[in-house]
Short mmCIF file of C-alpha atoms and ligand atoms in Angstrom, two decimals:
data_model
loop_
_atom_site.label_atom_id
_atom_site.label_comp_id
_atom_site.label_asym_id
_atom_site.label_seq_id
_atom_site.Cartn_x
_atom_site.Cartn_y
_atom_site.Cartn_z
CA MET A 1 0.00 0.00 0.00
CA GLY A 2 2.84 2.33 0.83
CA ALA A 3 4.53 1.71 -2.48
CA THR A 4 1.28 2.34 -4.31
CA ALA A 5 0.88 5.66 -2.54
CA ARG A 6 4.31 6.76 -3.77
CA SER A 7 4.06 5.41 -7.29
CA LYS A 8 0.39 6.38 -7.84
CA LEU A 9 0.10 3.15 -9.82
CA TYR A 10 -2.46 0.42 -9.28
CA GLY A 11 -1.51 -3.01 -8.04
CA ALA A 12 -3.43 -6.28 -8.07
CA ILE A 13 -3.78 -9.16 -5.71
CA PHE A 14 -4.56 -12.66 -6.99
CA PHE A 15 -6.18 -15.20 -4.70
CA ILE A 16 -5.44 -18.63 -6.09
CA ASP A 17 -7.03 -21.87 -5.05
CA LEU A 18 -6.28 -25.29 -6.52
CA ASP A 19 -9.38 -27.07 -7.80
CA ASN A 20 -9.93 -30.57 -6.45
CA PHE A 21 -6.74 -30.61 -4.39
CA LYS A 22 -8.43 -32.60 -1.68
CA ALA A 23 -9.34 -35.32 -4.18
CA LEU A 24 -5.69 -35.61 -5.23
CA ASN A 25 -4.58 -35.88 -1.60
CA ASP A 26 -7.22 -38.47 -0.87
CA THR A 27 -6.52 -40.65 -3.87
CA ARG A 28 -2.74 -40.30 -4.32
CA GLY A 29 -1.60 -39.55 -0.80
CA HIS A 30 -0.19 -36.46 0.86
CA ASP A 31 3.33 -36.95 -0.53
CA VAL A 32 2.00 -36.47 -4.03
CA GLY A 33 -0.08 -33.51 -2.81
CA ASP A 34 3.09 -31.93 -1.42
CA LEU A 35 4.87 -32.40 -4.74
CA LEU A 36 2.07 -30.56 -6.48
CA LEU A 37 2.23 -27.64 -4.04
CA ILE A 38 5.96 -27.33 -4.61
CA GLU A 39 5.57 -27.42 -8.38
CA VAL A 40 2.76 -24.85 -8.34
CA ALA A 41 4.82 -22.54 -6.15
CA GLN A 42 7.77 -22.79 -8.53
CA ARG A 43 5.65 -22.14 -11.59
CA LEU A 44 4.02 -19.10 -9.98
CA ARG A 45 7.45 -17.71 -9.11
CA ALA A 46 8.68 -18.30 -12.64
CA VAL A 47 5.83 -16.29 -14.15
CA VAL A 48 5.82 -13.18 -11.96
CA ARG A 49 8.19 -10.30 -12.46
CA GLU A 50 11.02 -9.36 -10.16
CA GLY A 51 9.62 -7.41 -7.23
CA ASP A 52 6.23 -9.16 -7.31
CA THR A 53 5.25 -11.38 -4.39
CA VAL A 54 4.24 -15.01 -4.26
CA SER A 55 3.04 -16.54 -1.01
CA ARG A 56 1.30 -19.59 0.23
CA GLN A 57 -1.32 -18.76 2.82
CA GLY A 58 -1.96 -22.32 3.84
CA GLY A 59 -3.43 -25.51 2.41
CA ASP A 60 -3.85 -25.11 -1.31
CA GLU A 61 -4.25 -21.33 -1.22
CA PHE A 62 -1.68 -19.07 -2.82
CA VAL A 63 -1.62 -15.31 -3.06
CA VAL A 64 0.25 -13.38 -5.73
CA MET A 65 0.69 -9.62 -5.52
CA MET A 66 1.73 -7.57 -8.53
CA GLU A 67 2.60 -3.91 -8.37
CA TYR A 68 2.98 -1.02 -10.81
CA LEU A 69 0.25 -2.15 -13.19
CA GLY A 70 -0.69 1.30 -14.47
CA ALA A 71 -2.04 4.71 -13.49
CA GLU A 72 -5.47 4.21 -15.02
CA VAL A 73 -7.83 1.64 -13.63
CA ASP A 74 -8.76 0.20 -17.06
CA GLU A 75 -5.17 -0.16 -18.07
CA ALA A 76 -4.26 -1.79 -14.75
CA ALA A 77 -7.22 -4.17 -15.03
CA ALA A 78 -6.23 -5.19 -18.55
CA THR A 79 -2.66 -5.87 -17.47
CA ALA A 80 -3.83 -7.80 -14.41
CA LYS A 81 -6.10 -9.90 -16.57
CA ARG A 82 -3.29 -10.74 -18.96
CA LEU A 83 -0.96 -11.65 -16.08
CA GLY A 84 -3.67 -13.73 -14.45
CA GLU A 85 -4.18 -15.67 -17.66
CA THR A 86 -0.45 -16.30 -17.82
CA LEU A 87 -0.64 -17.74 -14.30
CA LEU A 88 -3.50 -20.00 -15.36
CA GLU A 89 -1.65 -21.24 -18.43
CA ALA A 90 1.52 -21.90 -16.48
CA ILE A 91 -0.31 -24.06 -13.96
CA ASN A 92 -2.44 -25.82 -16.57
CA ARG A 93 0.56 -27.36 -18.33
CA PRO A 94 0.76 -31.04 -17.34
CA ILE A 95 2.68 -31.69 -14.14
CA ASN A 96 4.73 -34.80 -13.54
CA LEU A 97 4.05 -36.16 -10.07
CA ASN A 98 6.26 -39.18 -9.49
CA GLY A 99 5.68 -40.41 -13.02
CA TYR A 100 1.96 -39.63 -12.93
CA GLU A 101 0.83 -36.90 -15.32
CA TYR A 102 -1.46 -34.50 -13.51
CA HIS A 103 -3.54 -31.70 -15.02
CA CYS A 104 -3.85 -29.06 -12.38
CA LYS A 105 -6.68 -26.57 -12.52
CA ILE A 106 -6.89 -23.39 -10.47
CA SER A 107 -9.41 -20.68 -9.73
CA ILE A 108 -8.25 -17.09 -9.42
CA GLY A 109 -9.98 -14.12 -7.80
CA VAL A 110 -8.47 -10.73 -8.59
CA GLY A 111 -8.73 -7.46 -6.70
CA LEU A 112 -7.16 -4.20 -7.88
CA PHE A 113 -5.87 -1.81 -5.26
CA ASP A 114 -4.51 1.64 -4.81
CA GLN A 115 -3.46 3.69 -1.80
CA ARG A 116 -7.04 4.36 -0.71
CA ASP A 117 -7.73 0.74 0.15
CA THR A 118 -7.31 -1.16 3.39
CA VAL A 119 -5.82 -4.63 3.48
CA GLU A 120 -8.97 -6.10 5.04
CA GLU A 121 -11.18 -4.66 2.30
CA LEU A 122 -8.82 -5.82 -0.40
CA PHE A 123 -8.66 -9.37 0.92
CA LYS A 124 -12.41 -9.50 1.21
CA ARG A 125 -12.82 -8.45 -2.39
CA ALA A 126 -10.26 -10.88 -3.79
CA ASP A 127 -11.92 -13.61 -1.75
CA LEU A 128 -15.35 -12.76 -3.18
CA ALA A 129 -13.90 -12.79 -6.68
CA LEU A 130 -12.39 -16.20 -5.99
CA TYR A 131 -15.73 -17.46 -4.77
CA GLN A 132 -17.27 -16.26 -8.04
CA ALA A 133 -14.53 -17.94 -10.05
CA LYS A 134 -15.26 -21.24 -8.30
CA ASN A 135 -18.97 -20.82 -8.93
CA ALA A 136 -18.33 -20.05 -12.58
CA GLY A 137 -17.13 -23.59 -13.08
CA ARG A 138 -13.49 -23.49 -11.96
CA ASN A 139 -10.21 -23.10 -13.81
CA THR A 140 -11.21 -19.49 -14.41
CA LEU A 141 -10.27 -16.02 -13.35
CA ARG A 142 -12.72 -13.48 -11.97
CA PHE A 143 -12.34 -9.83 -11.07
CA PHE A 144 -14.00 -8.22 -8.14
CA ASP A 145 -16.59 -5.65 -9.12
CA PRO A 146 -18.85 -3.57 -6.88
CA SER A 147 -22.12 -5.04 -8.18
CA MET A 148 -20.81 -8.39 -7.00
CA GLN A 149 -20.35 -6.98 -3.54
CA ALA A 150 -23.85 -5.49 -3.53
CA ALA A 151 -25.32 -8.82 -4.63
CA MET A 152 -23.41 -10.67 -1.91
CA ASP A 153 -24.53 -8.21 0.77
CA LEU A 154 -28.15 -8.52 -0.29
CA ARG A 155 -27.84 -12.28 -0.28
CA SER A 156 -26.46 -12.44 3.25
CA ALA A 157 -29.17 -10.10 4.49
CA LEU A 158 -31.88 -12.17 2.79
CA GLU A 159 -30.42 -15.38 4.14
CA ALA A 160 -30.53 -14.11 7.72
CA GLU A 161 -34.13 -13.01 7.24
CA LEU A 162 -35.18 -16.19 5.49
CA ARG A 163 -33.95 -18.19 8.50
CA GLN A 164 -36.58 -16.38 10.56
CA ALA A 165 -39.34 -16.36 7.97
CA LEU A 166 -40.92 -19.70 8.90
CA ASN A 167 -41.00 -18.98 12.63
CA LEU A 168 -42.36 -15.52 12.05
CA LYS A 169 -45.08 -16.99 9.81
CA GLN A 170 -44.04 -14.82 6.88
CA LEU A 171 -44.28 -17.65 4.36
CA GLN A 172 -47.59 -18.16 2.61
CA LEU A 173 -48.98 -20.45 -0.01
CA TYR A 174 -50.86 -19.04 -2.94
CA TYR A 175 -52.90 -21.39 -5.11
CA GLN A 176 -53.27 -21.23 -8.86
CA PRO A 177 -56.34 -23.03 -10.20
CA GLN A 178 -55.97 -25.84 -12.72
CA VAL A 179 -58.97 -26.40 -15.01
CA ASP A 180 -60.24 -29.05 -17.39
CA ALA A 181 -61.35 -28.53 -20.99
CA GLU A 182 -64.75 -27.26 -19.76
CA ARG A 183 -62.90 -24.79 -17.56
CA HIS A 184 -64.04 -26.44 -14.36
CA VAL A 185 -61.53 -26.23 -11.54
CA ILE A 186 -59.95 -29.62 -10.94
CA GLY A 187 -57.22 -28.58 -8.57
CA ALA A 188 -54.61 -25.99 -7.72
CA GLU A 189 -50.85 -25.65 -7.60
CA ALA A 190 -49.45 -24.42 -4.30
CA LEU A 191 -46.94 -21.62 -4.90
CA LEU A 192 -44.80 -20.10 -2.19
CA ARG A 193 -44.75 -16.42 -1.36
CA TRP A 194 -42.75 -14.60 1.27
CA GLN A 195 -44.59 -11.74 2.94
CA HIS A 196 -41.58 -9.67 3.90
CA PRO A 197 -42.07 -6.81 6.38
CA ARG A 198 -40.04 -4.34 4.29
CA ARG A 199 -39.62 -5.85 0.83
CA GLY A 200 -43.31 -6.70 0.40
CA LEU A 201 -44.39 -9.88 -1.34
CA VAL A 202 -41.22 -11.71 -2.47
CA GLN A 203 -41.62 -14.14 -5.40
CA PRO A 204 -40.22 -17.67 -5.20
CA ASP A 205 -37.63 -17.11 -7.94
CA ASP A 206 -36.07 -14.54 -5.62
CA PHE A 207 -35.68 -16.77 -2.59
CA ILE A 208 -35.99 -20.45 -3.52
CA PRO A 209 -32.49 -20.67 -5.05
CA LEU A 210 -31.15 -19.17 -1.82
CA ALA A 211 -33.23 -21.59 0.24
CA GLU A 212 -31.79 -24.45 -1.83
CA ASP A 213 -28.18 -23.32 -1.36
CA THR A 214 -28.53 -22.89 2.38
CA GLY A 215 -30.60 -26.01 3.03
CA LEU A 216 -33.48 -23.88 4.31
CA ILE A 217 -35.58 -25.49 1.59
CA LEU A 218 -35.80 -28.60 3.80
CA PRO A 219 -37.85 -27.12 6.66
CA ILE A 220 -39.68 -24.90 4.17
CA GLY A 221 -40.55 -27.80 1.88
CA LEU A 222 -41.79 -29.80 4.84
CA TRP A 223 -44.03 -26.93 5.86
CA VAL A 224 -45.42 -26.66 2.31
CA LEU A 225 -46.28 -30.36 2.27
CA GLU A 226 -47.90 -30.20 5.70
CA THR A 227 -49.92 -27.14 4.75
CA ALA A 228 -51.08 -28.72 1.50
CA CYS A 229 -52.12 -31.95 3.23
CA THR A 230 -54.00 -30.06 5.92
CA LEU A 231 -55.82 -28.23 3.15
CA VAL A 232 -56.72 -31.46 1.34
CA LYS A 233 -58.13 -32.79 4.59
CA SER A 234 -60.14 -29.65 5.32
CA TRP A 235 -61.67 -29.79 1.83
CA GLU A 236 -63.07 -33.28 2.40
CA ASP A 237 -66.33 -32.20 3.96
CA ASP A 238 -67.34 -29.85 1.19
CA ALA A 239 -68.81 -31.18 -2.05
CA CYS A 240 -67.33 -28.21 -3.94
CA THR A 241 -63.76 -28.94 -2.94
CA ARG A 242 -63.70 -32.67 -2.19
CA GLN A 243 -62.51 -33.65 -5.67
CA LEU A 244 -59.76 -31.06 -5.99
CA GLN A 245 -56.10 -32.04 -6.24
CA VAL A 246 -53.35 -29.96 -4.70
CA ALA A 247 -50.03 -29.89 -6.57
CA VAL A 248 -46.88 -29.28 -4.56
CA ASN A 249 -43.45 -28.44 -5.98
CA VAL A 250 -40.64 -30.56 -4.61
CA SER A 251 -37.07 -29.34 -4.85
CA ALA A 252 -34.16 -31.61 -5.68
CA ARG A 253 -32.50 -31.22 -2.33
CA GLN A 254 -35.72 -32.11 -0.55
CA PHE A 255 -36.34 -35.15 -2.72
CA ARG A 256 -32.77 -36.44 -2.29
CA GLN A 257 -33.05 -36.72 1.48
CA THR A 258 -32.75 -40.37 2.42
CA ASP A 259 -35.94 -40.23 4.48
CA PHE A 260 -38.06 -38.26 2.01
CA VAL A 261 -40.49 -41.13 1.45
CA ALA A 262 -40.95 -41.53 5.21
CA GLN A 263 -41.57 -37.80 5.55
CA VAL A 264 -44.33 -37.89 2.95
CA GLN A 265 -45.89 -40.93 4.58
CA ARG A 266 -45.78 -39.38 8.04
CA ILE A 267 -47.36 -36.11 6.86
CA ILE A 268 -50.14 -37.91 5.02
CA GLU A 269 -50.92 -40.04 8.05
CA ALA A 270 -50.72 -37.18 10.54
CA SER A 271 -53.02 -34.98 8.44
CA GLY A 272 -55.44 -37.71 7.48
CA ALA A 273 -55.41 -36.40 3.90
CA ASN A 274 -56.50 -38.60 1.02
CA PRO A 275 -53.17 -39.19 -0.81
CA ALA A 276 -54.96 -39.37 -4.17
CA ARG A 277 -55.66 -35.64 -3.82
CA LEU A 278 -51.96 -34.85 -3.49
CA LYS A 279 -49.75 -34.38 -6.55
CA LEU A 280 -46.00 -33.88 -6.34
CA GLU A 281 -44.34 -31.85 -9.09
CA LEU A 282 -40.82 -32.91 -9.97
CA THR A 283 -38.61 -31.34 -12.62
CA GLU A 284 -36.71 -33.19 -15.31
CA SER A 285 -33.34 -32.11 -14.01
CA LEU A 286 -34.21 -33.49 -10.58
CA VAL A 287 -35.18 -36.83 -12.06
CA LEU A 288 -32.06 -37.06 -14.21
CA GLU A 289 -29.62 -36.36 -11.37
CA ASP A 290 -29.91 -39.90 -10.13
CA VAL A 291 -32.41 -41.94 -12.08
CA ASP A 292 -32.20 -45.08 -9.96
CA ASP A 293 -32.76 -43.27 -6.68
CA THR A 294 -35.58 -41.32 -8.32
CA ILE A 295 -37.37 -44.40 -9.58
CA ALA A 296 -37.13 -46.17 -6.22
CA LYS A 297 -38.47 -43.17 -4.31
CA MET A 298 -41.21 -42.41 -6.82
CA GLN A 299 -42.42 -45.98 -6.75
CA ALA A 300 -42.52 -46.00 -2.95
CA ILE A 301 -44.46 -42.73 -2.86
CA LYS A 302 -46.74 -43.95 -5.63
CA ARG A 303 -47.58 -46.96 -3.45
CA LEU A 304 -48.78 -44.52 -0.79
CA GLY A 305 -51.36 -43.38 -3.37
CA VAL A 306 -49.75 -40.04 -4.25
CA ASN A 307 -49.59 -38.75 -7.86
CA PHE A 308 -46.71 -37.24 -9.82
CA SER A 309 -46.53 -34.49 -12.38
CA MET A 310 -43.43 -33.73 -14.45
CA ASP A 311 -42.99 -29.97 -14.17
CA ASP A 312 -41.48 -27.71 -16.85
CA PHE A 313 -41.56 -30.62 -19.22
CA GLY A 314 -39.56 -30.17 -22.41
CA THR A 315 -36.99 -27.76 -21.00
CA GLY A 316 -34.53 -30.32 -19.70
CA TYR A 317 -32.82 -33.20 -21.39
CA SER A 318 -35.62 -35.70 -21.11
CA SER A 319 -34.63 -39.09 -22.15
CA LEU A 320 -37.61 -40.86 -23.56
CA SER A 321 -36.29 -44.22 -22.48
CA TYR A 322 -36.53 -43.53 -18.77
CA LEU A 323 -39.75 -41.56 -19.07
CA ALA A 324 -41.70 -44.77 -19.57
CA ARG A 325 -40.05 -46.31 -16.50
CA LEU A 326 -41.18 -43.55 -14.15
CA PRO A 327 -44.55 -43.71 -12.44
CA ILE A 328 -45.69 -40.34 -13.75
CA ASN A 329 -49.37 -39.45 -13.99
CA GLN A 330 -49.00 -36.15 -15.73
CA LEU A 331 -46.72 -34.17 -18.03
CA LYS A 332 -46.77 -30.44 -17.53
CA ILE A 333 -45.87 -28.57 -20.70
CA ASP A 334 -43.56 -25.71 -19.81
CA ARG A 335 -44.87 -22.21 -20.32
CA SER A 336 -41.99 -21.35 -22.67
CA PHE A 337 -43.66 -23.56 -25.28
CA VAL A 338 -47.15 -22.29 -24.61
CA ARG A 339 -45.97 -18.71 -24.97
CA ASN A 340 -44.89 -19.23 -28.57
CA LEU A 341 -47.84 -21.20 -29.82
CA LEU A 342 -49.66 -19.90 -32.94
CA ARG A 343 -46.61 -18.25 -34.38
CA ASN A 344 -46.18 -21.24 -36.61
CA SER A 345 -43.17 -22.08 -34.56
CA SER A 346 -41.27 -25.20 -33.64
CA GLU A 347 -42.96 -24.82 -30.24
CA GLU A 348 -46.21 -25.83 -31.92
CA ILE A 349 -44.69 -29.06 -33.10
CA ILE A 350 -43.05 -29.76 -29.76
CA THR A 351 -46.29 -29.09 -27.90
CA ARG A 352 -48.25 -31.42 -30.17
CA THR A 353 -45.59 -34.07 -29.78
CA ILE A 354 -45.63 -33.84 -25.98
CA ILE A 355 -49.41 -34.23 -25.95
CA THR A 356 -49.31 -37.24 -28.26
CA MET A 357 -46.49 -38.82 -26.32
CA GLY A 358 -48.19 -38.26 -22.96
CA ARG A 359 -51.36 -39.89 -24.17
CA GLY A 360 -49.41 -42.77 -25.68
CA LEU A 361 -47.73 -43.37 -22.34
CA ALA A 362 -51.10 -43.14 -20.55
CA MET A 363 -50.18 -39.88 -18.84
CA ASP A 364 -52.42 -36.89 -18.84
CA VAL A 365 -51.10 -33.58 -20.04
CA ILE A 366 -51.48 -30.15 -18.50
CA ALA A 367 -50.26 -26.88 -20.02
CA GLU A 368 -48.96 -24.11 -17.78
CA GLY A 369 -48.77 -20.42 -18.58
CA VAL A 370 -51.92 -20.32 -20.72
CA GLU A 371 -52.59 -16.62 -21.19
CA THR A 372 -54.81 -16.29 -24.28
CA GLU A 373 -57.94 -17.86 -25.71
CA ALA A 374 -55.99 -18.74 -28.85
CA GLN A 375 -53.41 -20.72 -26.88
CA TYR A 376 -56.18 -22.49 -24.99
CA GLU A 377 -58.02 -23.38 -28.20
CA PHE A 378 -54.86 -24.69 -29.84
CA LEU A 379 -54.03 -26.88 -26.85
CA GLU A 380 -57.58 -28.11 -26.49
CA ALA A 381 -57.87 -28.92 -30.19
CA HIS A 382 -54.71 -31.03 -29.99
CA GLY A 383 -55.89 -33.09 -27.06
CA CYS A 384 -54.50 -31.35 -23.98
CA GLN A 385 -56.78 -32.15 -21.04
CA ALA A 386 -55.85 -29.64 -18.37
CA PHE A 387 -54.78 -26.02 -18.20
CA GLN A 388 -53.25 -23.51 -15.84
CA GLY A 389 -52.50 -19.87 -16.47
CA TYR A 390 -53.49 -16.24 -16.17
CA LEU A 391 -56.30 -16.78 -18.70
CA PHE A 392 -58.18 -18.59 -15.93
CA SER A 393 -56.63 -17.10 -12.84
CA ARG A 394 -53.44 -15.86 -11.25
CA PRO A 395 -52.18 -17.59 -8.12
CA LEU A 396 -54.60 -16.61 -5.30
CA PRO A 397 -54.54 -16.53 -1.52
CA LEU A 398 -56.51 -19.45 -0.09
CA GLU A 399 -59.73 -17.54 0.65
CA GLU A 400 -59.84 -16.17 -2.88
CA LEU A 401 -59.20 -19.58 -4.36
CA GLU A 402 -62.11 -21.04 -2.39
CA GLU A 403 -64.25 -18.15 -3.54
CA PHE A 404 -63.17 -18.84 -7.15
CA VAL A 405 -64.11 -22.51 -6.81
CA ARG A 406 -67.53 -21.66 -5.32
CA ARG A 407 -68.35 -19.26 -8.14
CA GLY A 408 -67.71 -22.18 -10.50
P1 C2E B 501 -43.48 -23.61 -11.56
O1 C2E B 501 -43.66 -24.80 -10.68
O2 C2E B 501 -43.24 -23.87 -13.01
O3 C2E B 501 -44.76 -22.70 -11.32
C1 C2E B 501 -45.44 -22.01 -12.31
C2 C2E B 501 -45.07 -20.55 -12.34
O4 C2E B 501 -45.67 -19.95 -13.48
C3 C2E B 501 -45.59 -19.76 -11.14
O5 C2E B 501 -44.64 -18.75 -10.86
C4 C2E B 501 -46.85 -19.12 -11.70
O6 C2E B 501 -47.24 -17.97 -11.01
C5 C2E B 501 -46.39 -18.80 -13.11
N1 C2E B 501 -47.52 -18.64 -14.04
C6 C2E B 501 -48.72 -19.24 -13.95
N2 C2E B 501 -49.51 -18.91 -14.98
C7 C2E B 501 -48.80 -18.06 -15.74
C8 C2E B 501 -49.08 -17.37 -16.96
O7 C2E B 501 -50.18 -17.45 -17.56
N3 C2E B 501 -48.10 -16.59 -17.48
C9 C2E B 501 -46.89 -16.49 -16.86
N4 C2E B 501 -45.97 -15.69 -17.43
N5 C2E B 501 -46.58 -17.12 -15.71
C10 C2E B 501 -47.53 -17.92 -15.16
P2 C2E B 501 -44.15 -18.52 -9.37
O8 C2E B 501 -45.32 -18.59 -8.44
O9 C2E B 501 -43.35 -17.26 -9.40
O10 C2E B 501 -43.21 -19.74 -9.11
C11 C2E B 501 -41.98 -19.86 -9.76
C12 C2E B 501 -41.30 -21.17 -9.45
O11 C2E B 501 -40.90 -21.25 -8.08
C13 C2E B 501 -42.20 -22.38 -9.64
O12 C2E B 501 -42.26 -22.70 -11.01
C14 C2E B 501 -41.50 -23.42 -8.81
O13 C2E B 501 -40.45 -24.00 -9.54
C15 C2E B 501 -40.91 -22.60 -7.69
N6 C2E B 501 -41.75 -22.78 -6.50
C16 C2E B 501 -42.87 -22.14 -6.14
N7 C2E B 501 -43.36 -22.61 -4.96
C17 C2E B 501 -42.52 -23.60 -4.58
C18 C2E B 501 -42.47 -24.50 -3.44
O14 C2E B 501 -43.34 -24.52 -2.58
N8 C2E B 501 -41.41 -25.36 -3.39
C19 C2E B 501 -40.46 -25.41 -4.36
N9 C2E B 501 -39.47 -26.28 -4.23
N10 C2E B 501 -40.49 -24.60 -5.43
C20 C2E B 501 -41.50 -23.70 -5.54
MG1 MG B 502 -44.71 -26.30 -10.55
MG1 MG B 503 -43.63 -25.20 -14.26
#
């Protein structure tokens, strides 16, 4: 920092982390891991200029500091980027570890600095950039930028608040009606909302990814299932609502829990809900993650009497061969296809194909995101049996849904 103040030139700090170092240690032993650390250190030293600094902070973390990169921030950033890429290339060349050829990959986070910075701030920024580099798929270099910081700050604040949201009863379920070809309500999809004291009504796309990353989706998902089953039970006594199905979205992390089947069973029994009125929505990507585990769990849940719908169908990499092996009752055509119907598009062909395939496999087909009469007519004419979308209704709070059902 002192040197920067005198020179008035920017410097850069590079946080470097070896990708998969632990795996190497675990499989080849620590001696081989040590050899790699030594080789990486030597290569880093060979690349930097005289006067630059290379250090190992511990474990597989190295820090390189380069000074005198330029007086203008753009110029300094460009130089730092070039030097960072040189570091990457140097490490990526195959490394001989006791006769074993190893391809080492590293992630680099870069922070520029001048005399106005503090060391703590600088380290925090380079660390954030490194975190982004890792998230971007590794063996890459990322610069710190202020929007990144703002996003991280918002995320930590949201995370702290989301931890409290369940206890404070800020989470709510909205319900979007699903209708048949005569536009009679046949059920509803439960959709999460977060009634935040300051931010207002937060949509699921803004907090479910966070809930997934932090594991908060587990208690939240449990609560959604319990609430849906309680609703199914409470609808039993009313002729208007008795036949309705409630669809619940299940996230991958929730489904992968070893005791997920037992959880579903326990909730159904505790609530006394008729399992035939419950429908679990799974996505293609969830199913594909681990097909064998998926099939086993789906079959067990199916035996409880619960139904399955394949959400966002067509957007993933569905393999038709496993589709027939899964106990799926319903395919849900993703709204990205529905949106582009009637523009003589490939989406028309895909939609028709999904409907035909679903019927051939004895699954029923529902379309989501139906917004116009024309879309509805197209789908209906091609054999789609169920519909969901703004054309019929937006997602509604429970009382409004019940009102909607009563009005017929
Ligand atoms: P999804 O399961 O595909 O849900 C359908 C989404 O489409 C909902 O958005 C719904 O409001 C929206 N939508 C319905 N009709 C229309 C339409 O006509 N036009 C357009 N443009 N959109 C329509 P929402 O409520 O924001 O939910 C987004 C996603 O969040 C859901 O996608 C689902 O993946 C996830 N999600 C919601 N609730 C839960 C939950 O309880 N658990 C889990 N794991 N995920 C949930
Ligand atoms: Mg859904
Ligand atoms: Mg969907």
